[in-house]
Coordinates of C-alpha atoms and ligand atoms in Angstrom, one line a residue:
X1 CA 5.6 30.1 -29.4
X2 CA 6.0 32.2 -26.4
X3 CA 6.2 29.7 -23.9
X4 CA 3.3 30.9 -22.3
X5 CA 0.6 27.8 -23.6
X6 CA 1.4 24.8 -21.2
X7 CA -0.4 21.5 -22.2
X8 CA -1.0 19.0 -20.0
X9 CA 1.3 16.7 -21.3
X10 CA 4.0 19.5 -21.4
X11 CA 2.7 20.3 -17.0
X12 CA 2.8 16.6 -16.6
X13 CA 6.5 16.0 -18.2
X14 CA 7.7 19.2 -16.0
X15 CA 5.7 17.7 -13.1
X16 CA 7.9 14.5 -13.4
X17 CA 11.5 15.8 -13.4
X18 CA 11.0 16.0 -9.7
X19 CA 11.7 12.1 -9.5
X20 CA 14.4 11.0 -11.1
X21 CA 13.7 7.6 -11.0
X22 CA 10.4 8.2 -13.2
X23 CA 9.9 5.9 -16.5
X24 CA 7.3 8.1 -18.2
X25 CA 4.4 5.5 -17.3
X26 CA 2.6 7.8 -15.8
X27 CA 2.6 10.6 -18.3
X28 CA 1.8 8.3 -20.7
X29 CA -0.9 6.7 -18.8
X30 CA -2.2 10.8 -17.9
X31 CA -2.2 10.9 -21.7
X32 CA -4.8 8.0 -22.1
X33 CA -6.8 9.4 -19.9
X34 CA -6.7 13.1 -21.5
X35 CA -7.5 11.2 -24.6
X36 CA -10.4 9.0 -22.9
X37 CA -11.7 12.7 -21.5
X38 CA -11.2 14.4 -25.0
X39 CA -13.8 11.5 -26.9
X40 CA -16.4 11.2 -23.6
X41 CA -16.6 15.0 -24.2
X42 CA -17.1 14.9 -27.6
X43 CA -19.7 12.6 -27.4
X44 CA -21.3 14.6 -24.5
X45 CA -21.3 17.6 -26.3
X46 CA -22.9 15.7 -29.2
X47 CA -25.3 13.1 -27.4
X48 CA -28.6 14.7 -28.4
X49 CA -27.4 14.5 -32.1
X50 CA -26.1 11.0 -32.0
X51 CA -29.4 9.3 -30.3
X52 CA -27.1 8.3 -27.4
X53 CA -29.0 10.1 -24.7
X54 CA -32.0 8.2 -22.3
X55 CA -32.1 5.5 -20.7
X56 CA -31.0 1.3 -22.0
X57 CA -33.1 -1.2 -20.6
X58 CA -30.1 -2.4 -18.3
X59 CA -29.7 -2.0 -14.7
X60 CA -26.0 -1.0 -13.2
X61 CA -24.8 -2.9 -10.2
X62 CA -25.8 -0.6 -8.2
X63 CA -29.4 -1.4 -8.8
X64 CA -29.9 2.3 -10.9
X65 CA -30.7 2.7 -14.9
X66 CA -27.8 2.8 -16.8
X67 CA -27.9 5.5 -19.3
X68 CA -26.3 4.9 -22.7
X69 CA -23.7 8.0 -22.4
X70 CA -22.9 5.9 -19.4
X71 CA -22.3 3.0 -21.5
X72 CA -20.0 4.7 -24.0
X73 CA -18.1 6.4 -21.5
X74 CA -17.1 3.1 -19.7
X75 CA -16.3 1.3 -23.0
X76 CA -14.4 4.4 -23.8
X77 CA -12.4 3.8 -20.5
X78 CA -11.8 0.8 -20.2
X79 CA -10.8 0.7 -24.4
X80 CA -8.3 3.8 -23.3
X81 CA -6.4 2.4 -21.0
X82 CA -6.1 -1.1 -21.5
X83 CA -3.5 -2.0 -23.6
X84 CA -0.3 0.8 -23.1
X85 CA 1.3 -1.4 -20.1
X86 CA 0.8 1.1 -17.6
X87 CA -1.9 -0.4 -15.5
X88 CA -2.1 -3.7 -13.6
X89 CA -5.6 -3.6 -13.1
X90 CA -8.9 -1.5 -13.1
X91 CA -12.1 -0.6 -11.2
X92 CA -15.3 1.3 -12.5
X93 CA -18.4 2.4 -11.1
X94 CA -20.3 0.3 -13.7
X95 CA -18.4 -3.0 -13.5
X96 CA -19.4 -5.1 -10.8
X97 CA -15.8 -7.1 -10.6
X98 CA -12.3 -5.4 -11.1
X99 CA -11.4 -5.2 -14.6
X100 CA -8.3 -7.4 -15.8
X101 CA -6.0 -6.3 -18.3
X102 CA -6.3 -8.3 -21.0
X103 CA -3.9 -11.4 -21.4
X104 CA -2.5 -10.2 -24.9
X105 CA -1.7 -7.0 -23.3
X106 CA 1.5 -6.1 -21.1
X107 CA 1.2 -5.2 -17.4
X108 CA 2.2 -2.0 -16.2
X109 CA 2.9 -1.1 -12.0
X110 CA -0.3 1.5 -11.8
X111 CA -4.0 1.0 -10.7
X112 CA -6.7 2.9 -11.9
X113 CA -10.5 3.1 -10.9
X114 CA -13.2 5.7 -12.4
X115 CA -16.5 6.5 -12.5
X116 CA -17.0 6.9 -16.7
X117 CA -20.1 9.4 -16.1
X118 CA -20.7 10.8 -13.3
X119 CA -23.8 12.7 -12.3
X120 CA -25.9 10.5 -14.8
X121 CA -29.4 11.1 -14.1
X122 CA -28.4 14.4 -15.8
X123 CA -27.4 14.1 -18.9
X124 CA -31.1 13.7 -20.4
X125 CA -31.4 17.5 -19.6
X126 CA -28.0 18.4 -20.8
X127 CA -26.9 19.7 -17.5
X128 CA -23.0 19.1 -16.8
X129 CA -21.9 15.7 -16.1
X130 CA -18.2 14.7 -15.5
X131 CA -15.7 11.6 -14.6
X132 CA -13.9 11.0 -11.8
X133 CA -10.6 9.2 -11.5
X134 CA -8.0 7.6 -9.1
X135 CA -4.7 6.2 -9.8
X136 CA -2.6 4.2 -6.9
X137 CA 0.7 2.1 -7.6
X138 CA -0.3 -1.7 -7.2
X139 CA 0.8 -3.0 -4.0
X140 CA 0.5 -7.0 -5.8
X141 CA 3.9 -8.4 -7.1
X142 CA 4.9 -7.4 -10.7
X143 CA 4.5 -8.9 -13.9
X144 CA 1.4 -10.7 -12.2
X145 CA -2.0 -9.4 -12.9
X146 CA -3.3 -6.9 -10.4
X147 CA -5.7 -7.7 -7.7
X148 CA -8.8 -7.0 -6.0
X149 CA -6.1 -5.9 -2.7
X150 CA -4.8 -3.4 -5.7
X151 CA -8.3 -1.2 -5.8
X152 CA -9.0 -1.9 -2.1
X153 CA -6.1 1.0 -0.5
X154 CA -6.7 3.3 1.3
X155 CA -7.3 7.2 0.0
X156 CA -4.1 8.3 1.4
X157 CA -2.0 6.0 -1.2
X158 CA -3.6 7.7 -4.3
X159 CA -0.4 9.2 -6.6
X160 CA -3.2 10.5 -8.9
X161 CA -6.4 12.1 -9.1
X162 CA -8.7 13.7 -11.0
X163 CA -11.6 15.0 -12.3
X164 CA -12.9 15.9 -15.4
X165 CA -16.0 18.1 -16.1
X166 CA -18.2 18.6 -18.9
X167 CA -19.6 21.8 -18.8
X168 CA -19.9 24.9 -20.8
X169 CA -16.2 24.1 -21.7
X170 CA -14.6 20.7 -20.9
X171 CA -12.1 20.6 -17.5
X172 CA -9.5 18.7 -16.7
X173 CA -8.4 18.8 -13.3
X174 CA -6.0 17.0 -11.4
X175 CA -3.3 15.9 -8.3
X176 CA -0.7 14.4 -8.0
X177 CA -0.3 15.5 -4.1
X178 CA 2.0 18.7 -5.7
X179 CA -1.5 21.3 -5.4
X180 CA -4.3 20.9 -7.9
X181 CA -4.1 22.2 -11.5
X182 CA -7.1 23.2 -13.9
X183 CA -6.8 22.5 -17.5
X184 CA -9.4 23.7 -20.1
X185 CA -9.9 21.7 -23.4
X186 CA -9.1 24.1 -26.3
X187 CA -11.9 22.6 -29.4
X188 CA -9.8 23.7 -31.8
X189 CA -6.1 22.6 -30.5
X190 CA -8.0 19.6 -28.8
X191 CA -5.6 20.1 -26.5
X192 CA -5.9 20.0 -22.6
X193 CA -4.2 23.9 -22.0
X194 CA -3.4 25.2 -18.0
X195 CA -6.1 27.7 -17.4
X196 CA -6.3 27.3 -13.6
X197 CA -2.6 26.6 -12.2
X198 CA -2.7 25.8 -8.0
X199 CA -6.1 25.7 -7.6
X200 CA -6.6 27.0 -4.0
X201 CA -10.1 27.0 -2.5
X202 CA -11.2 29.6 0.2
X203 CA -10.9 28.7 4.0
X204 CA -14.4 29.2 4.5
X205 CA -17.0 29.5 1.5
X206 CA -20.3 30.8 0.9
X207 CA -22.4 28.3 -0.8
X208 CA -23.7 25.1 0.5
X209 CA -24.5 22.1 -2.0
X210 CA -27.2 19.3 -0.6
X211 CA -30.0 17.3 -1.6
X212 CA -32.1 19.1 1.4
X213 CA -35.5 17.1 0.0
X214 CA -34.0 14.8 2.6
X215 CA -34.3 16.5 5.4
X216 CA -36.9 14.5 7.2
X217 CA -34.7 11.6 7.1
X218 CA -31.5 13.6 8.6
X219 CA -30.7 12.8 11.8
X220 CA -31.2 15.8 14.0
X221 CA -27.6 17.3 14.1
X222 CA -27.3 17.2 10.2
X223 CA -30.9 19.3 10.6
X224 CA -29.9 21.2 13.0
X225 CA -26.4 22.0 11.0
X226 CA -28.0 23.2 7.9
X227 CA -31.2 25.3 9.5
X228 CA -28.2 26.7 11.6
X229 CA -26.3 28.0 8.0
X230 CA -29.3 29.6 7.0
X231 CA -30.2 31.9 9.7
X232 CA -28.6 35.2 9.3
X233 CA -25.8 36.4 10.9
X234 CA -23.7 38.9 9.0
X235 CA -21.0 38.2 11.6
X236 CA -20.3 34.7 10.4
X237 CA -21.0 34.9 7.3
X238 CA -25.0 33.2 7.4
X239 CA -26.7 32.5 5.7
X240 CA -25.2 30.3 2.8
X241 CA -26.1 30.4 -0.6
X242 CA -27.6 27.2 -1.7
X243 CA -26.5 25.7 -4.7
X244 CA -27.1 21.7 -6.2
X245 CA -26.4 20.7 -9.4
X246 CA -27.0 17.0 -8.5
X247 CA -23.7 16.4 -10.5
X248 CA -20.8 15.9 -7.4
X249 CA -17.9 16.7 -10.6
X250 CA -20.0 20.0 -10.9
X251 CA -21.0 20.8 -7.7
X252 CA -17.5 20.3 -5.9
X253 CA -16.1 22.2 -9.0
X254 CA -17.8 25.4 -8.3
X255 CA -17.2 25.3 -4.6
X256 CA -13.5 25.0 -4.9
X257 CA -13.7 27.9 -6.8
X258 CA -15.5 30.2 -4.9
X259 CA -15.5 28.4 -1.4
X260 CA -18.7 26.1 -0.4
X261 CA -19.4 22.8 1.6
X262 CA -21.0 19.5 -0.4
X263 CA -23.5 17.4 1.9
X264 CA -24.5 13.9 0.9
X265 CA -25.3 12.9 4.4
X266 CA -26.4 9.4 5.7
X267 CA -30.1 9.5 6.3
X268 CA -33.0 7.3 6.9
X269 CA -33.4 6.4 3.2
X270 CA -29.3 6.0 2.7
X271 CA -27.7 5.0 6.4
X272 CA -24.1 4.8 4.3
X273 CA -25.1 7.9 2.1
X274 CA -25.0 7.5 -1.5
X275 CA -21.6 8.0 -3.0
X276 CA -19.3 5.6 -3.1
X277 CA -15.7 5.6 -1.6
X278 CA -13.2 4.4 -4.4
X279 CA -14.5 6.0 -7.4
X280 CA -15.7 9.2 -6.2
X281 CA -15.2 10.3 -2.6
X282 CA -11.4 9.0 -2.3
X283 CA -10.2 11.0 -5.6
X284 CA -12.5 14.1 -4.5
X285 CA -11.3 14.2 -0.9
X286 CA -7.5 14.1 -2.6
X287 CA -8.4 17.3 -5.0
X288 CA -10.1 19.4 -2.2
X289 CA -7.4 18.7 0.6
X290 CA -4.6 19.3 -2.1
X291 CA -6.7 22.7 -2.9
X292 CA -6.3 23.5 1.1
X293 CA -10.0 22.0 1.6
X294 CA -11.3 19.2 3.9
X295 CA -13.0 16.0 3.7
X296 CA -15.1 13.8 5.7
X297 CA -17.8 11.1 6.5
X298 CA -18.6 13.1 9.7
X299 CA -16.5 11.8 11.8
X300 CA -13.1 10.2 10.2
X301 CA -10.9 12.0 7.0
X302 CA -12.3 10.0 3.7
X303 CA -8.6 8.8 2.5
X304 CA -7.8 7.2 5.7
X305 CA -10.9 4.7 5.5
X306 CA -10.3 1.2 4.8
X307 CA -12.1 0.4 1.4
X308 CA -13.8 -3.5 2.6
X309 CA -15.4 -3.5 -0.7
X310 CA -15.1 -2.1 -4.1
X311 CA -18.6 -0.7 -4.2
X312 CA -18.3 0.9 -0.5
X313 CA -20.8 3.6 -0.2
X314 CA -19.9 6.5 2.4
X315 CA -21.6 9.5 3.6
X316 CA -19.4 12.5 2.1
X317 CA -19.0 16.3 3.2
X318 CA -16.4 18.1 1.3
X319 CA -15.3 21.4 1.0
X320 CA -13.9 24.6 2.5
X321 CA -11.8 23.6 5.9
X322 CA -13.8 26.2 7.9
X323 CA -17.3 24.9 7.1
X324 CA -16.6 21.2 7.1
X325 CA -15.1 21.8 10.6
X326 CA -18.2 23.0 11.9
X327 CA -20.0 20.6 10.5
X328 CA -17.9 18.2 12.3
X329 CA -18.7 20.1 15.2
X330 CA -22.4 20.2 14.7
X331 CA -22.0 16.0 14.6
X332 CA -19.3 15.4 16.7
X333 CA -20.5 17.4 19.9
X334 CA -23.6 19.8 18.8
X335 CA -22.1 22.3 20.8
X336 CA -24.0 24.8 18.4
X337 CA -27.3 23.3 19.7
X338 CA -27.6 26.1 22.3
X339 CA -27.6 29.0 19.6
X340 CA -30.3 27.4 17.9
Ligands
LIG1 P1 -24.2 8.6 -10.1 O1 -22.8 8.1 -9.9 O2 -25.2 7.5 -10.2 O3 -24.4 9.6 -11.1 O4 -24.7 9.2 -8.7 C1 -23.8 10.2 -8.1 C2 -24.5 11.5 -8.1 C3 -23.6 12.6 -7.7 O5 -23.0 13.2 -8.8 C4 -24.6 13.6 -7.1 O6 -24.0 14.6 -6.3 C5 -25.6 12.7 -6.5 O7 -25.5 11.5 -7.1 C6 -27.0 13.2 -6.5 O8 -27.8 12.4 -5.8 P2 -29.3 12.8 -5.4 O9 -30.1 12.8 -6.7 O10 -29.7 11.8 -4.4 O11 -29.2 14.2 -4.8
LIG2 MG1 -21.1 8.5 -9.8

């Protein structure tokens, strides 16, 4: 082999000489979740085959549909990573409580929480859907089982996180707070290979991602931000192009690729936006910092809130650091008002 083709175990292992006192947990615990990744895609991929798309009668605790790809993709997670002893305890989007480690099983010193299948109300029309996770060391005393305290930290304590995207091929990317690396699922290796090494994402973009059918329920800086993006300007770069999937794994994928802001504001109908905190906004704000980006509720950095609750909701803007900081400006002071 010419020592070009770097799997992700082989980046991970490299990744992990830098601390000597590493065990190998966490590459074998990155492994699990490569392998997790490796069957939700598969099943993705093959959903309208299998009779596993549309909706099951049940209800998530968040009050939406559950969809059955959902279903399988948090079975798949939680069946992944239960039972190698690298995890204490675990948190999903779908599971109301934290998720013990089963008693036959041995306890490891990591936490991890996920959201299986992100972007759900998708996948009937086979549009790309992804999962998003987040990996902390437990702060709870060894050998014990791990705590609710475990998946309430605070962003800025994540060793891990990472996304992985379902699209016309199947991405893997990921931080461990050393830049953020893309790896692309090779279907006939079935191996996660490095196709996008320190993923960088431009200081200002040209693409802004929003649900702008809420509008009239914006308060008036957010409206007054986004009819300000789209008057033109050649000097600064105006207007932006829009662009919403509807699938955050997809939509912040794109952006840190070719430079963009993602908008899921508070507004009338959501006062603490829609996303939550643990599962999706912490691990996304990690990626797009590491990538050189910024991320916000409008006010304070997303990793520095303090989680009260496992199902936290936040607003969330995310993206390029030029365009989040105005933005922040637009919020903060609407001293952009006057141009208007
Ligand atoms: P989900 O976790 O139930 O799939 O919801 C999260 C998704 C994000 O992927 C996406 O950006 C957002 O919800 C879209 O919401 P909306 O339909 O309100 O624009
Ligand atoms: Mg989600």
């Amino acid at each position: 082999m010419s020592g070009k083709i770097i799997t992700l175990t082989r980046h991970i292992i490299e990744e992990q000489r830098r601390f000597p006192q590493a065990t190998g947990q966490f590459t074998d615990l990155m492994n699990d979740i490569a392998f997790a990744a490796k069957l939700i895609s598969y099943h993705t991929n093959k959903a309208g085959l299998m009779g596993i798309l549309g909706e099951t009668a049940d209800i998530n605790v968040q009050g939406e549909i559950v969809k059955k790809l959902d279903i399988f993709a948090n079975e798949t997670m939680v069946r992944a990573l239960d039972h190698n002893g690298h995890l204490c305890v675990m948190a999903s989007e779908e599971s109301e409580d934290i998720i013990p480690i089963p008693e036959q099983y041995p306890l490891g010193k990591y936490v991890c929480l996920y959201d299986p299948l992100d972007g759900s109300s998708n996948i009937d029309a086979n549009v790309s859907v992804g999962t998003i996770f987040s990996i902390y060391n437990r702060i709870s005393d060894a050998d014990t089982p791990g705590t609710l305290a475990d998946c309430l930290q605070k962003g800025i304590n994540q060793v891990c996180a990472g996304y992985v995207v379902y699209g016309s091929s199947t991405m893997l990317v990921f931080t461990t707070g050393n830049g953020v690396h893309g790896f692309t699922l090779d279907p006939s290796y079935g191996e996660f290979i490095l196709s996008h090494p320190n993923i960088r994402t431009p200081q200002k973009g040209s693409i802004y991602s929003v649900n702008e059918s809420h509008y009239d329920y914006w308060d008036e800086n957010i409206r007054n931000y986004i009819h300000y993006i789209k008057q033109v300007d050649e000097k600064t770069g105006r207007p932006l192009n829009s662009r919403y999937i509807g699938s955050m794994v997809s939509d912040i994928h794109r952006n840190l690729l070719y430079g963009g802001i993602y908008l899921y504001p508070p507004s009338k109908l959501a006062p603490e936006g829609k996303l939550r905190l643990t599962y999706e906004c912490n691990p996304i704000a990690f990626i797009v910092e590491q990538a050189g980006g910024k991320a916000i509720d409008g006010y304070e950095r997303i990793m520095e809130i303090e989680p009260t609750s496992l199902h936290l909701r936040t607003p969330f803007i995310a993206g390029s650091e030029e365009d989040v900081i105005l933005f922040e400006d637009f919020v903060k002071q609407n001293r952009h008002k006057v141009n208007i």
